[in-house]
Short mmCIF file of C-alpha atoms (C1' of nucleotides) in Angstrom, two decimals:
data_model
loop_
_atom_site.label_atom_id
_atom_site.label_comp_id
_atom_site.label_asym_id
_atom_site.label_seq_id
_atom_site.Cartn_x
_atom_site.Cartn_y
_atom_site.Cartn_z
CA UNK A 1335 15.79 -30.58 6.59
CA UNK A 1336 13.47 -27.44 6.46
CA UNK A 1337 12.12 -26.12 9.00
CA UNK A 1338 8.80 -26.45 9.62
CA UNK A 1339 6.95 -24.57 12.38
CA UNK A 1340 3.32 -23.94 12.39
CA UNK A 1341 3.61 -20.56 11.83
CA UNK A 1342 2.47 -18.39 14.93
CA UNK A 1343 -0.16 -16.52 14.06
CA UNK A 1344 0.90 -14.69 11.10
CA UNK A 1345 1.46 -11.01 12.90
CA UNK A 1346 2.94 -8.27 10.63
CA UNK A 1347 0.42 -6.21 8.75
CA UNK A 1348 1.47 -5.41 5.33
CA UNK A 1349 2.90 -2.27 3.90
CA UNK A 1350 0.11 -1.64 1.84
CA UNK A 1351 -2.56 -2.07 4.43
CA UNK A 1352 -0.54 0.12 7.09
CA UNK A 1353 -0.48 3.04 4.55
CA UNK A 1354 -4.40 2.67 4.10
CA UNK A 1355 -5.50 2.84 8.06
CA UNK A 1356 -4.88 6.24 8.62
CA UNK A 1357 -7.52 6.90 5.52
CA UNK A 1358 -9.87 4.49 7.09
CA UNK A 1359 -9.15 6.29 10.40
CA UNK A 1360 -10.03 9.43 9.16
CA UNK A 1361 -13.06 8.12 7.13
CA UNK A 1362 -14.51 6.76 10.63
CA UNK A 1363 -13.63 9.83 11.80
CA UNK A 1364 -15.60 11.94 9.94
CA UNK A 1365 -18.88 9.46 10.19
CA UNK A 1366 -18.99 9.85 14.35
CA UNK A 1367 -19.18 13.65 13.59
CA UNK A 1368 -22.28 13.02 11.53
CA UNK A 1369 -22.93 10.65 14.53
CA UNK A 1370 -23.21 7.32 12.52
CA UNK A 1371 -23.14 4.78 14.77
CA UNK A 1372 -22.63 2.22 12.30
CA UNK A 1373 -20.92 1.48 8.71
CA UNK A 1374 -20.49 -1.47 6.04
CA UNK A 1375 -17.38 -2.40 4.52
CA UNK A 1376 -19.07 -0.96 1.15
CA UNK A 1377 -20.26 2.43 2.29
CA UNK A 1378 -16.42 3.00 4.45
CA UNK A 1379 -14.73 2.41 1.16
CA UNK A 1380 -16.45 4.12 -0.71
CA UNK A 1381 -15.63 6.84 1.36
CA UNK A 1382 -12.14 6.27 1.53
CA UNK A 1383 -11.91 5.68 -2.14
CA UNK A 1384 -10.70 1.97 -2.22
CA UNK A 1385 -12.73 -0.77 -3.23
CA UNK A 1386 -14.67 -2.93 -0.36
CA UNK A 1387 -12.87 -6.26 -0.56
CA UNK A 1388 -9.74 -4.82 0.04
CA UNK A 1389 -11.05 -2.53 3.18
CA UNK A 1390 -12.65 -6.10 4.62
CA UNK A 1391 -9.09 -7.70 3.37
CA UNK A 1392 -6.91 -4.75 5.11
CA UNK A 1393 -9.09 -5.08 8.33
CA UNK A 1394 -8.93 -8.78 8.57
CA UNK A 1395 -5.20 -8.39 9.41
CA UNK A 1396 -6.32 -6.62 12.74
CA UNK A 1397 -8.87 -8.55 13.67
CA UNK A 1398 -12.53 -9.38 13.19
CA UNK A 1399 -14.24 -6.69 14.24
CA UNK A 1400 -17.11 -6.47 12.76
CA UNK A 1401 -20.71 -7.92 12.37
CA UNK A 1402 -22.11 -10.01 9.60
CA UNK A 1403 -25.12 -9.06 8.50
CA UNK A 1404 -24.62 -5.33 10.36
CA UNK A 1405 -21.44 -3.97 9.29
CA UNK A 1406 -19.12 -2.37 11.56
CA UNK A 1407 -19.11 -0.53 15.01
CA UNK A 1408 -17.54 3.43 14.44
CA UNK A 1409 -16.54 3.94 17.33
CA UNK A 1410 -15.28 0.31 18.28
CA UNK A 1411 -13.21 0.21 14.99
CA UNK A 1412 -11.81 3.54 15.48
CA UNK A 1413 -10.69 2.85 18.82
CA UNK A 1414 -8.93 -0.29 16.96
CA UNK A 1415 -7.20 1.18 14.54
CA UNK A 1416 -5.63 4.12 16.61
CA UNK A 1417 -4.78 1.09 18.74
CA UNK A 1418 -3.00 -1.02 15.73
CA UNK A 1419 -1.51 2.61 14.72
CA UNK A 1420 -0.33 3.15 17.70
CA UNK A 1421 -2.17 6.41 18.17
CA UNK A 1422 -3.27 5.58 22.28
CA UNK A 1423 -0.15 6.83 23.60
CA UNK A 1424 1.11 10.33 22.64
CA UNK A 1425 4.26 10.98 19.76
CA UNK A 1426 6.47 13.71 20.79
CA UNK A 1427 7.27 15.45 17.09
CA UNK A 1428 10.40 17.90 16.40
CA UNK A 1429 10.61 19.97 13.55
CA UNK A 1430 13.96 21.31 11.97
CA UNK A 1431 13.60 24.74 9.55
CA UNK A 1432 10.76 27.69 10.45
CA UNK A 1433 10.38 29.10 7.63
CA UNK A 1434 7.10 28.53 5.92
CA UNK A 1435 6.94 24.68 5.52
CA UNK A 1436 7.87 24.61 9.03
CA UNK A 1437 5.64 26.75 10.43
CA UNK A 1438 2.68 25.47 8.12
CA UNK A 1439 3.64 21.71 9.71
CA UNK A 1440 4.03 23.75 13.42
CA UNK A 1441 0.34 25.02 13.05
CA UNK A 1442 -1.21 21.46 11.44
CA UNK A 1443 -3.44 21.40 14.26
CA UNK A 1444 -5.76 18.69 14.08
CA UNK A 1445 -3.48 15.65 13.62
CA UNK A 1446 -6.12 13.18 12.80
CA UNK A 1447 -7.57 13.92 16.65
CA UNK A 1448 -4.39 14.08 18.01
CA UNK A 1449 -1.81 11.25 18.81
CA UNK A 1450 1.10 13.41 18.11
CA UNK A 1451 2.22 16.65 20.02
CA UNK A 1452 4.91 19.01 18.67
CA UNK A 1453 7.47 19.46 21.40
CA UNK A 1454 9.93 21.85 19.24
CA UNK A 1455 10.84 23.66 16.19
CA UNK A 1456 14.20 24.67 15.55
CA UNK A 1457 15.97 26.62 12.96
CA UNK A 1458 19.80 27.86 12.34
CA UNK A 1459 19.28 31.35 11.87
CA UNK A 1460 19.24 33.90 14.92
CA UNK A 1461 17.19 36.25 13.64
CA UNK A 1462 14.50 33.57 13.97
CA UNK A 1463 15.42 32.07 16.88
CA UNK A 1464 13.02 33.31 19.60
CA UNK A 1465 9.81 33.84 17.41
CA UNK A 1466 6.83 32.60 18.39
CA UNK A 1467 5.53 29.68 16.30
CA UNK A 1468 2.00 27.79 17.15
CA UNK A 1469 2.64 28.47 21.08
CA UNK A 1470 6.03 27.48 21.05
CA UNK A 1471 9.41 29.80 20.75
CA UNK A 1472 11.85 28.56 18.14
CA UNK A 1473 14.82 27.36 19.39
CA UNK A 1474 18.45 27.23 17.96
CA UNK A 1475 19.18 24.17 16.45
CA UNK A 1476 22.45 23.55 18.68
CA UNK A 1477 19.86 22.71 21.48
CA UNK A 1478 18.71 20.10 19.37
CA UNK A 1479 20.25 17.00 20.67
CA UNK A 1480 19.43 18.42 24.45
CA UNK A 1481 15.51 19.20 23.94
CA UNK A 1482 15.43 15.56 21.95
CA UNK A 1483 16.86 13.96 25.21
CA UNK A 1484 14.15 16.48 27.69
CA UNK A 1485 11.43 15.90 25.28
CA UNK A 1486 11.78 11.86 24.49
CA UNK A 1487 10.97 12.85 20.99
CA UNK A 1488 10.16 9.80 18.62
CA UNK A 1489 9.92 11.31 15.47
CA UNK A 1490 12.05 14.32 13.51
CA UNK A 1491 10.43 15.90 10.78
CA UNK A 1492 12.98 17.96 8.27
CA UNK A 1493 11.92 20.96 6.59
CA UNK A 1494 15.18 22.92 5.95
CA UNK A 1495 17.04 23.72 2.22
CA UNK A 1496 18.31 20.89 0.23
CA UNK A 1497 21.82 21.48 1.60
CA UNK A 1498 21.16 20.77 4.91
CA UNK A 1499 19.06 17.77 5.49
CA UNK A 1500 21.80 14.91 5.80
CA UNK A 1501 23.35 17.08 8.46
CA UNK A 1502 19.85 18.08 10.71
CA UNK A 1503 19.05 13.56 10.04
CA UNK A 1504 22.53 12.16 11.36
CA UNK A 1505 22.02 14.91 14.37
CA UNK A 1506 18.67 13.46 14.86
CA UNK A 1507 19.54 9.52 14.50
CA UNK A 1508 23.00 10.31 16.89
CA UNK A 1509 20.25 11.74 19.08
CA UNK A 1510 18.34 8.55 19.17
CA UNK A 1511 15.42 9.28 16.68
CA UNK A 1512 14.28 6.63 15.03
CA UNK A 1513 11.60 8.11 12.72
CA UNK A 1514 11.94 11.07 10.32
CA UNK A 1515 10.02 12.53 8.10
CA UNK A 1516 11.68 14.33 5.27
CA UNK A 1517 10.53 17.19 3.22
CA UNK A 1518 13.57 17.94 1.61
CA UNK A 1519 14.96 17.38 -1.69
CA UNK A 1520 17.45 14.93 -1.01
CA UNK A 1521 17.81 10.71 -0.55
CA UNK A 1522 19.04 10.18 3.52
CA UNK A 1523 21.04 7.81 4.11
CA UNK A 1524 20.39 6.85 7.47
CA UNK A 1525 21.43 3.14 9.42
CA UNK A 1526 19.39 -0.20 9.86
CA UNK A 1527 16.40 0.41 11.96
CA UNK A 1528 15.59 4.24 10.92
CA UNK A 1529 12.53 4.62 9.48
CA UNK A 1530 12.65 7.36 6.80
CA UNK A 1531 9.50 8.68 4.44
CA UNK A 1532 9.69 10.99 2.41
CA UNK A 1533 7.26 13.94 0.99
CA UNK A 1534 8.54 15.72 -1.80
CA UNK A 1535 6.27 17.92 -3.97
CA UNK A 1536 8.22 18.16 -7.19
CA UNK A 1537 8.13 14.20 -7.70
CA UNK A 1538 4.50 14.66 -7.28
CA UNK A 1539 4.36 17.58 -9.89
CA UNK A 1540 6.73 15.01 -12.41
CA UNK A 1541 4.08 12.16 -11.70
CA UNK A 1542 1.46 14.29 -12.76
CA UNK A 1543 3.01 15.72 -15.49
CA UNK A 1544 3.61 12.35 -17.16
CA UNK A 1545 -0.01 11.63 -16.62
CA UNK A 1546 -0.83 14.93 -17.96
CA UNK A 1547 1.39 14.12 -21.24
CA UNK A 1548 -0.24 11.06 -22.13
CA UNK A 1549 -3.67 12.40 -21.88
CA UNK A 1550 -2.45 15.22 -24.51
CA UNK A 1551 -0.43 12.39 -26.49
CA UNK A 1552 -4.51 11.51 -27.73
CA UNK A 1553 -3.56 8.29 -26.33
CA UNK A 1554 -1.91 5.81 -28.83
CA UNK A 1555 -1.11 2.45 -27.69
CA UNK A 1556 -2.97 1.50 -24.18
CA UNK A 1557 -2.20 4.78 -23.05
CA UNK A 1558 -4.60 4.60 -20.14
CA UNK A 1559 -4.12 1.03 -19.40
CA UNK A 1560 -7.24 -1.04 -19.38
CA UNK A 1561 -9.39 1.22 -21.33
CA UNK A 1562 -9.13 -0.92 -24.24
CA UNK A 1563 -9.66 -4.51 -24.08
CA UNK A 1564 -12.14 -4.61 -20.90
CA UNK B 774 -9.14 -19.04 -32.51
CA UNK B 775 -7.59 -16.89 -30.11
CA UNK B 776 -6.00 -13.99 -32.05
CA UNK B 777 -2.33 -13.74 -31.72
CA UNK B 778 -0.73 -10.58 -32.73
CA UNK B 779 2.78 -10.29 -32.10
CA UNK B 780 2.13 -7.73 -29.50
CA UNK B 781 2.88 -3.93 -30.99
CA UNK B 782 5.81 -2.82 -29.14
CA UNK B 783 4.71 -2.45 -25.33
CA UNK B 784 3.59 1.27 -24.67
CA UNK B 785 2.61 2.07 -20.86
CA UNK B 786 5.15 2.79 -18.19
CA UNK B 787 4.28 0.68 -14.64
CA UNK B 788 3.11 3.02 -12.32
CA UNK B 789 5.63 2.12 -10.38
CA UNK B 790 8.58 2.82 -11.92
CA UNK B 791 6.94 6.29 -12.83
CA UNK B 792 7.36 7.28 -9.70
CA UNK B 793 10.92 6.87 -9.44
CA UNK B 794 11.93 8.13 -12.40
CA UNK B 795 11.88 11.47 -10.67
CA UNK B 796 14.05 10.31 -8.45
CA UNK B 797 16.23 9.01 -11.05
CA UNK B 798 16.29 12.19 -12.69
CA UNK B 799 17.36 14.02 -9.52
CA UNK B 800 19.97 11.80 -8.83
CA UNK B 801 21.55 12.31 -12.40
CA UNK B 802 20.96 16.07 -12.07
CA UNK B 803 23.31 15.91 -9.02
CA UNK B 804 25.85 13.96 -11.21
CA UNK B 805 25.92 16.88 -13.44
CA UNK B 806 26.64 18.99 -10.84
CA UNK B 807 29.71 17.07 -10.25
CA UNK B 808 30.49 17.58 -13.97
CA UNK B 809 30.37 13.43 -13.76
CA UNK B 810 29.79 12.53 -17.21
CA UNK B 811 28.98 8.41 -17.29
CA UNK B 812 27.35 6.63 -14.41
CA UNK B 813 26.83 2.85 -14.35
CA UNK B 814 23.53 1.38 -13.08
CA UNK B 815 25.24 0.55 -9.82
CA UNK B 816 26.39 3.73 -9.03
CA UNK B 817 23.06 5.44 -10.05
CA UNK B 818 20.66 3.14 -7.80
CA UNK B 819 22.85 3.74 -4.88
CA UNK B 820 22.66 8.02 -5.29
CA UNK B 821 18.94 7.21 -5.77
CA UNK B 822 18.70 4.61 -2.93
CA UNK B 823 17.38 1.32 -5.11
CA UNK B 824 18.61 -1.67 -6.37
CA UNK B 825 20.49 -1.65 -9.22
CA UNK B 826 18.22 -4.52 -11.20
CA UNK B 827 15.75 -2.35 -10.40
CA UNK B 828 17.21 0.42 -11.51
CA UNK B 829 17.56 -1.74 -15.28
CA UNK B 830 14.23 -2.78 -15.00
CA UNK B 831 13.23 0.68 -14.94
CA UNK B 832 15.22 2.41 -17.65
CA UNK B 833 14.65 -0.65 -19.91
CA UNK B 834 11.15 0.68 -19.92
CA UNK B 835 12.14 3.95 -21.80
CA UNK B 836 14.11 2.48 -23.89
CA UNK B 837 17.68 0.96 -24.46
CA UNK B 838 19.60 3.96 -23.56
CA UNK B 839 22.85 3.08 -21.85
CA UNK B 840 26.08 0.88 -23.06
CA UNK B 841 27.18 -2.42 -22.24
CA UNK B 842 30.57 -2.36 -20.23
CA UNK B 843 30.26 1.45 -20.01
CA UNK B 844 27.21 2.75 -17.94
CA UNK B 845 24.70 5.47 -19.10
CA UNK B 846 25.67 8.88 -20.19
CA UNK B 847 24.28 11.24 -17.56
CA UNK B 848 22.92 14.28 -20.04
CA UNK B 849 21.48 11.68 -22.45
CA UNK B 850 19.86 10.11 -19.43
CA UNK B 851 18.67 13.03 -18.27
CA UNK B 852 17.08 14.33 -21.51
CA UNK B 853 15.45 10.65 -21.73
CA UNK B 854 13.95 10.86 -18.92
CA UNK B 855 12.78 14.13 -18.72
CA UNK B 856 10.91 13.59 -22.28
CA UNK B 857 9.58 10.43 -20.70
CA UNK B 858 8.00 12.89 -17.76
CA UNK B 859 7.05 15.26 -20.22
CA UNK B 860 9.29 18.37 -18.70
CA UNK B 861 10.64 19.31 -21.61
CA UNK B 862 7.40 21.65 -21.94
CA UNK B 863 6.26 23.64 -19.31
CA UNK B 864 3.13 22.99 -17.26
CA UNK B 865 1.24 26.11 -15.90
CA UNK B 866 0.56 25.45 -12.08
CA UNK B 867 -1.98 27.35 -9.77
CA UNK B 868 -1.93 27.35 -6.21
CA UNK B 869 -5.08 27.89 -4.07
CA UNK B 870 -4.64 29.25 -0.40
CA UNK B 871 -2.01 31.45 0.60
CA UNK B 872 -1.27 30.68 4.31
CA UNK B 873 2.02 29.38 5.24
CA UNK B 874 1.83 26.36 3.17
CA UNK B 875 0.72 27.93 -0.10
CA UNK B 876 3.63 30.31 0.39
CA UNK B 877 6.12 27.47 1.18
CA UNK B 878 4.91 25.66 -2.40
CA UNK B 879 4.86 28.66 -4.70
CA UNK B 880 8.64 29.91 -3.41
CA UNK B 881 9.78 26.17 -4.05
CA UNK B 882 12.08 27.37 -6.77
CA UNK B 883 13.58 24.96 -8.25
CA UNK B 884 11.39 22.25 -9.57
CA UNK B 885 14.11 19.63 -10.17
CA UNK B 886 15.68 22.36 -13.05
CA UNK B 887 12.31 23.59 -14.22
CA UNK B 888 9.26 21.86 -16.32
CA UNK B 889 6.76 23.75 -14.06
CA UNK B 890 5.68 27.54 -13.80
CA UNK B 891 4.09 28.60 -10.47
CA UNK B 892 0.72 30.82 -12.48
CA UNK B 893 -1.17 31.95 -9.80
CA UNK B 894 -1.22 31.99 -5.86
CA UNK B 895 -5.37 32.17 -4.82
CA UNK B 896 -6.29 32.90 -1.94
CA UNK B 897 -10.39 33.47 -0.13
CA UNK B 898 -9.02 35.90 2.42
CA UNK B 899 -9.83 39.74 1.42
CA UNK B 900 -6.77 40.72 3.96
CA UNK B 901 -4.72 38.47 1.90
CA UNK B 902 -5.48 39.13 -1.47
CA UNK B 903 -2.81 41.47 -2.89
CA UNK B 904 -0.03 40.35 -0.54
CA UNK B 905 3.60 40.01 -2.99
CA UNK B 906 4.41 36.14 -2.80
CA UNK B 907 7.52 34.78 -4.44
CA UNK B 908 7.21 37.71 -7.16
CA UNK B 909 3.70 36.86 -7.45
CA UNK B 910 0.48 38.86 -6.73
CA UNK B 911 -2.13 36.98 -4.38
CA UNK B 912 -5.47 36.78 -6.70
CA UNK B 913 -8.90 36.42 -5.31
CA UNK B 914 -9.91 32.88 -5.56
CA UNK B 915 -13.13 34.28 -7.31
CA UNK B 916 -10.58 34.75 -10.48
CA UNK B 917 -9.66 31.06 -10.62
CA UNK B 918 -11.79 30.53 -13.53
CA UNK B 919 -10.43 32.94 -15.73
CA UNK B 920 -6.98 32.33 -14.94
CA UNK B 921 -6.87 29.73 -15.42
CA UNK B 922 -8.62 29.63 -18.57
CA UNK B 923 -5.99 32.81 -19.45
CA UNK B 924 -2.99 30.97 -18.33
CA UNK B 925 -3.89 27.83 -19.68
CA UNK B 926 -3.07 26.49 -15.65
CA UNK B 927 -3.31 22.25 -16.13
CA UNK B 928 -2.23 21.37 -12.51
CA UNK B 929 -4.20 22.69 -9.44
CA UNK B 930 -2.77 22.40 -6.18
CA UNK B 931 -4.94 22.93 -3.15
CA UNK B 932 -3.26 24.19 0.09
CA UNK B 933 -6.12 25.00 1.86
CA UNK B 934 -8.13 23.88 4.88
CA UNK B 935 -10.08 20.82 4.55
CA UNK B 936 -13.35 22.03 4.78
CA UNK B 937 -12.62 24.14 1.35
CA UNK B 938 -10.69 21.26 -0.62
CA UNK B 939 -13.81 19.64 -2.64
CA UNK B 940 -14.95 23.07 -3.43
CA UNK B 941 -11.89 24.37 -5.24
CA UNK B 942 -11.41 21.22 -6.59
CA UNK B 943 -14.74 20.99 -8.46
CA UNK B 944 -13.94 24.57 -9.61
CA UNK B 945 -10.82 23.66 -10.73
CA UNK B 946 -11.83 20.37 -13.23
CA UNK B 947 -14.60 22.95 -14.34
CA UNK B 948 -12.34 25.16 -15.40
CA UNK B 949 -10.53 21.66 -17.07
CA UNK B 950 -7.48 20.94 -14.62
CA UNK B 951 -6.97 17.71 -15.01
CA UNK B 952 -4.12 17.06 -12.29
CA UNK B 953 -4.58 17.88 -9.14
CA UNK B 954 -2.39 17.80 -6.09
CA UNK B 955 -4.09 17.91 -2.41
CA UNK B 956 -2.82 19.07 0.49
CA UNK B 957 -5.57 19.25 2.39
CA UNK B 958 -6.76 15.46 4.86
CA UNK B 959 -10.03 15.26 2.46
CA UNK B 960 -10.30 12.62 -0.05
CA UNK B 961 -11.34 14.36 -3.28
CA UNK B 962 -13.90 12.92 -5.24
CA UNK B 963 -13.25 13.81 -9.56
CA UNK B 964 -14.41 12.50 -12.61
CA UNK B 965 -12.64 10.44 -14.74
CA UNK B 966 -10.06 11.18 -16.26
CA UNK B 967 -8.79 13.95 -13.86
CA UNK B 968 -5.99 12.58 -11.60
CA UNK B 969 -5.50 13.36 -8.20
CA UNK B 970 -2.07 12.94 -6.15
CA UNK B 971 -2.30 13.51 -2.33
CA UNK B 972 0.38 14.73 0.51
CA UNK B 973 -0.83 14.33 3.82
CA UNK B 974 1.07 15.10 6.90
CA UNK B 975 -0.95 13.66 9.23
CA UNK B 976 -0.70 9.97 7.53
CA UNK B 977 3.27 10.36 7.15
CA UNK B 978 3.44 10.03 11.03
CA UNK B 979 0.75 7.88 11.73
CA UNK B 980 2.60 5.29 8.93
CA UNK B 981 5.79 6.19 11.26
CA UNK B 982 3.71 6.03 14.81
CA UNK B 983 2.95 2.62 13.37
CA UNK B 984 6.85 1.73 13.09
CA UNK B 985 7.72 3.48 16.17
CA UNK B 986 5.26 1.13 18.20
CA UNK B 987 6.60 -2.02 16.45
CA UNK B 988 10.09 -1.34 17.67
CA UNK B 989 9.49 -0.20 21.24
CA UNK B 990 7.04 -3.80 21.39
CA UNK B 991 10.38 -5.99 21.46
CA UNK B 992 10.13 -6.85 17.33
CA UNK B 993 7.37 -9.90 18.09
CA UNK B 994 6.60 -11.36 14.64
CA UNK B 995 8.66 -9.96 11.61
CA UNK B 996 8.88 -6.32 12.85
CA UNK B 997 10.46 -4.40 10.74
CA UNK B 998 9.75 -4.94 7.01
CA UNK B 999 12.80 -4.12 5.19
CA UNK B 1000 13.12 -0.61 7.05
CA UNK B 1001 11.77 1.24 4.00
CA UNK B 1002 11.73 1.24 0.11
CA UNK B 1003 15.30 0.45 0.10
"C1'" DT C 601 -36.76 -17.60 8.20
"C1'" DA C 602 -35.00 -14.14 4.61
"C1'" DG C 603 -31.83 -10.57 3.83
"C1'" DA C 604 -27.55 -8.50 4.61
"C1'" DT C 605 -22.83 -8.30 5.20
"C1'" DT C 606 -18.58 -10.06 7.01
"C1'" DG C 607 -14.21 -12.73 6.76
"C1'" DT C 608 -11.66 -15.75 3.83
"C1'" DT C 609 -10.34 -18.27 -0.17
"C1'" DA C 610 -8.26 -18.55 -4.45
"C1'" DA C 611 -7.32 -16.54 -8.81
"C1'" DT C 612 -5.00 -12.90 -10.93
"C1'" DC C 613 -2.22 -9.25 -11.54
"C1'" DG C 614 1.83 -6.39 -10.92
"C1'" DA C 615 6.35 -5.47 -8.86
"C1'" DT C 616 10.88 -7.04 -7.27
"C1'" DT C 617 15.07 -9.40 -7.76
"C1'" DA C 618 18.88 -12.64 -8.95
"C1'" DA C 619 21.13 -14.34 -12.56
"C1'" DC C 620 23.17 -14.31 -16.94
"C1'" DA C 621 23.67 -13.97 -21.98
"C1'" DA C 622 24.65 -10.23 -25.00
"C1'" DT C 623 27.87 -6.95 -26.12
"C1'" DC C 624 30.59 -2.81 -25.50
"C1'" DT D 843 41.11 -10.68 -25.84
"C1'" DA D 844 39.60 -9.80 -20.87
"C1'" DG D 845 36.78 -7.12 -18.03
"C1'" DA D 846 32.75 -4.59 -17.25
"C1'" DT D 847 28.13 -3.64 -17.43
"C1'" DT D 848 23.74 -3.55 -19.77
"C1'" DG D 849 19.14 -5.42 -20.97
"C1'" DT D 850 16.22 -9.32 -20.31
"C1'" DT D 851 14.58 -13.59 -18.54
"C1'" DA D 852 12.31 -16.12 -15.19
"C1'" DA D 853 11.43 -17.01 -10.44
"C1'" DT D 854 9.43 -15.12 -6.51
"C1'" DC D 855 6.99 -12.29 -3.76
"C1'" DG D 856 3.26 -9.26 -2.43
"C1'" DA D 857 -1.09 -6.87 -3.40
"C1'" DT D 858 -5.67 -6.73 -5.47
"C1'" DT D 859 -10.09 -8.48 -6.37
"C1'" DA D 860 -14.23 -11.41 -7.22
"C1'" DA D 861 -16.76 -14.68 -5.26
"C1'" DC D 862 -18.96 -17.06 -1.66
"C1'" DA D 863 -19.60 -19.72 2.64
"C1'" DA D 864 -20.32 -18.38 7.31
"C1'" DT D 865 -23.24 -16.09 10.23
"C1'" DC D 866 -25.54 -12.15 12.23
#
DNA sequence: TAGATTGTTAATCGATTAACAATC
DNA sequence: TAGATTGTTAATCGATTAACAATC
């Protein structure tokens, strides 16, 4: 026999959508500066850049927030989105390395009108430890596991060489982070349960290249997909 | 009559599997460093943290470049792949805005072994302009044109505040960059034909944020989707 | 009421994965 | 030959999109 519940109320937002909100979020965003008070599902994708089905689609897994015949509220649907996101309480961030990436993260002011709060920056090297970094000193990275426990910090961000990113993650995850974001060169391996993403600007240069390539190739075969045949 | 030609050999990578084949090619590089000279698909996906059908799947796409029984021989691999990304020539990239970020990008040495050539660093900023950055001299961004006409520059990566990004973009696809990479939280708006990659720090955490909030809730409803990519 | 726009359905498309025949 | 591993098939799963009934 299969089971057969009713299925209770299908919660779990997919991937894809999850990855889109903050866009959305920042798109609303921008539209209560201007002081809209108002928006359609057409005229918030198109400034996002996605098409208006899916925005209706991606929002209908939150809720139904908006108005038929009207469109949506800004301010409402902003405030439900940071709330999905999980933007209404406060993120306490650490970052590991301060050399430039670091301190270019460090500074990032403006996190999307806040929701996150950098409680630390850290780096091995002495001569570094001690300089002042977007209001805050740099500390040695043997205090890590000590300011993580102070500072409840939810989410470790890496930006140190190659060589030692494993070694600054397994730190963080023994110290009971469960989110880290990595800017190094290198796959973690991390246990069940830790979220890793990863930002890594030479696979972005390699995507682009390929792209770049088959626009030089002068395009035999469907080189850009769907050109042809429409 | 519905025509029925026997399909002309299948050009056109998925989009997905173009993105890891950077990954891919990483992982092999690292193999090399080991002086490892055969790798089976098993091995490979777990360096590059996939699954090994997927893995297949992937390379099949290139072409049929490993042995049955035996594995895949890691320099052949390697040169595959790297033709397939189009890094055996090198792409001319420019860099505009030369705060911490811009600095952290353009002394990014090694591109995953080379296929890229930092151009020119740009920067607004008279008190900038001049400053010696990774063995490069900081141009005024009111040179873009001509350098990049000069160093025939076909990726543009922006590294500067938001409020700038849409300008230096449209300067750049004037100029005719056709791949851009954006650093700054704007969504770019380009013709066709030009691609656009984005890396934005703010999403990254929000996307974790999101994660973060699911665990702490208890794991109602199917929590955590398969961790990540894995 | 007439016009506009949402929320949802259903079709389609693309990506993932297990399984296995081919073959080294 | 026996063992190993690829390359491919086919099933499944998830994401996108057009279309439209519901409803403001």
């Amino acid at each position: 026999m299969t089971r057969r519940t009713p299925r209770p109320r299908e919660r779990g937002i997919p991937e894809a959508t999850v990855a889109r909100l903050p866009v959305y979020l920042r798109a609303l965003q921008s539209l209560t500066e201007r002081g809209t008070p108002t928006v359609s599902s057409g005229e918030l994708a198109s400034i996002a850049g996605v098409n208006s089905a899916k925005l209706r689609k991606d929002l209908s897994h939150l809720g139904s927030y908006g108005t038929r015949g009207v469109g949506y509220d800004v301010e409402y649907l902003i405030y439900q989105i940071s709330r999905e996101l999980g933007l209404t309480q406060d993120w306490s961030v650490a970052i590991v390395g301060a050399g430039n990436l670091g301190r270019a993260l460090a500074n990032y002011g403006g996190f999307g009108t806040r929701g996150f709060r950098i409680a630390a920056l850290f780096d091995a090297d002495p001569a570094v430890v001690g300089d002042e970094v977007a209001g805050l000193s740099v500390r040695h990275i043997d205090t890590l596991e000590d300011v993580v426990s102070v500072e409840k910090v939810s989410i470790g961000v890496i930006a140190t060489p190659a060589a030692a990113a494993q070694g600054v993650c397994d730190r963080f995850v023994s110290a009971g982070v469960t989110s880290v974001l990595n800017f190094a060169p290198v796959v973690l391996s991390v246990p069940d349960g830790v979220d890793v993403r990863k930002v890594d600007l030479s696979i972005e240069l390699q995507i682009l290249a390929f792209h770049e390539q088959r626009k030089a190739d002068g395009h035999e075969g469907p080189g850009w997909i769907g050109a042809l045949e429409a």
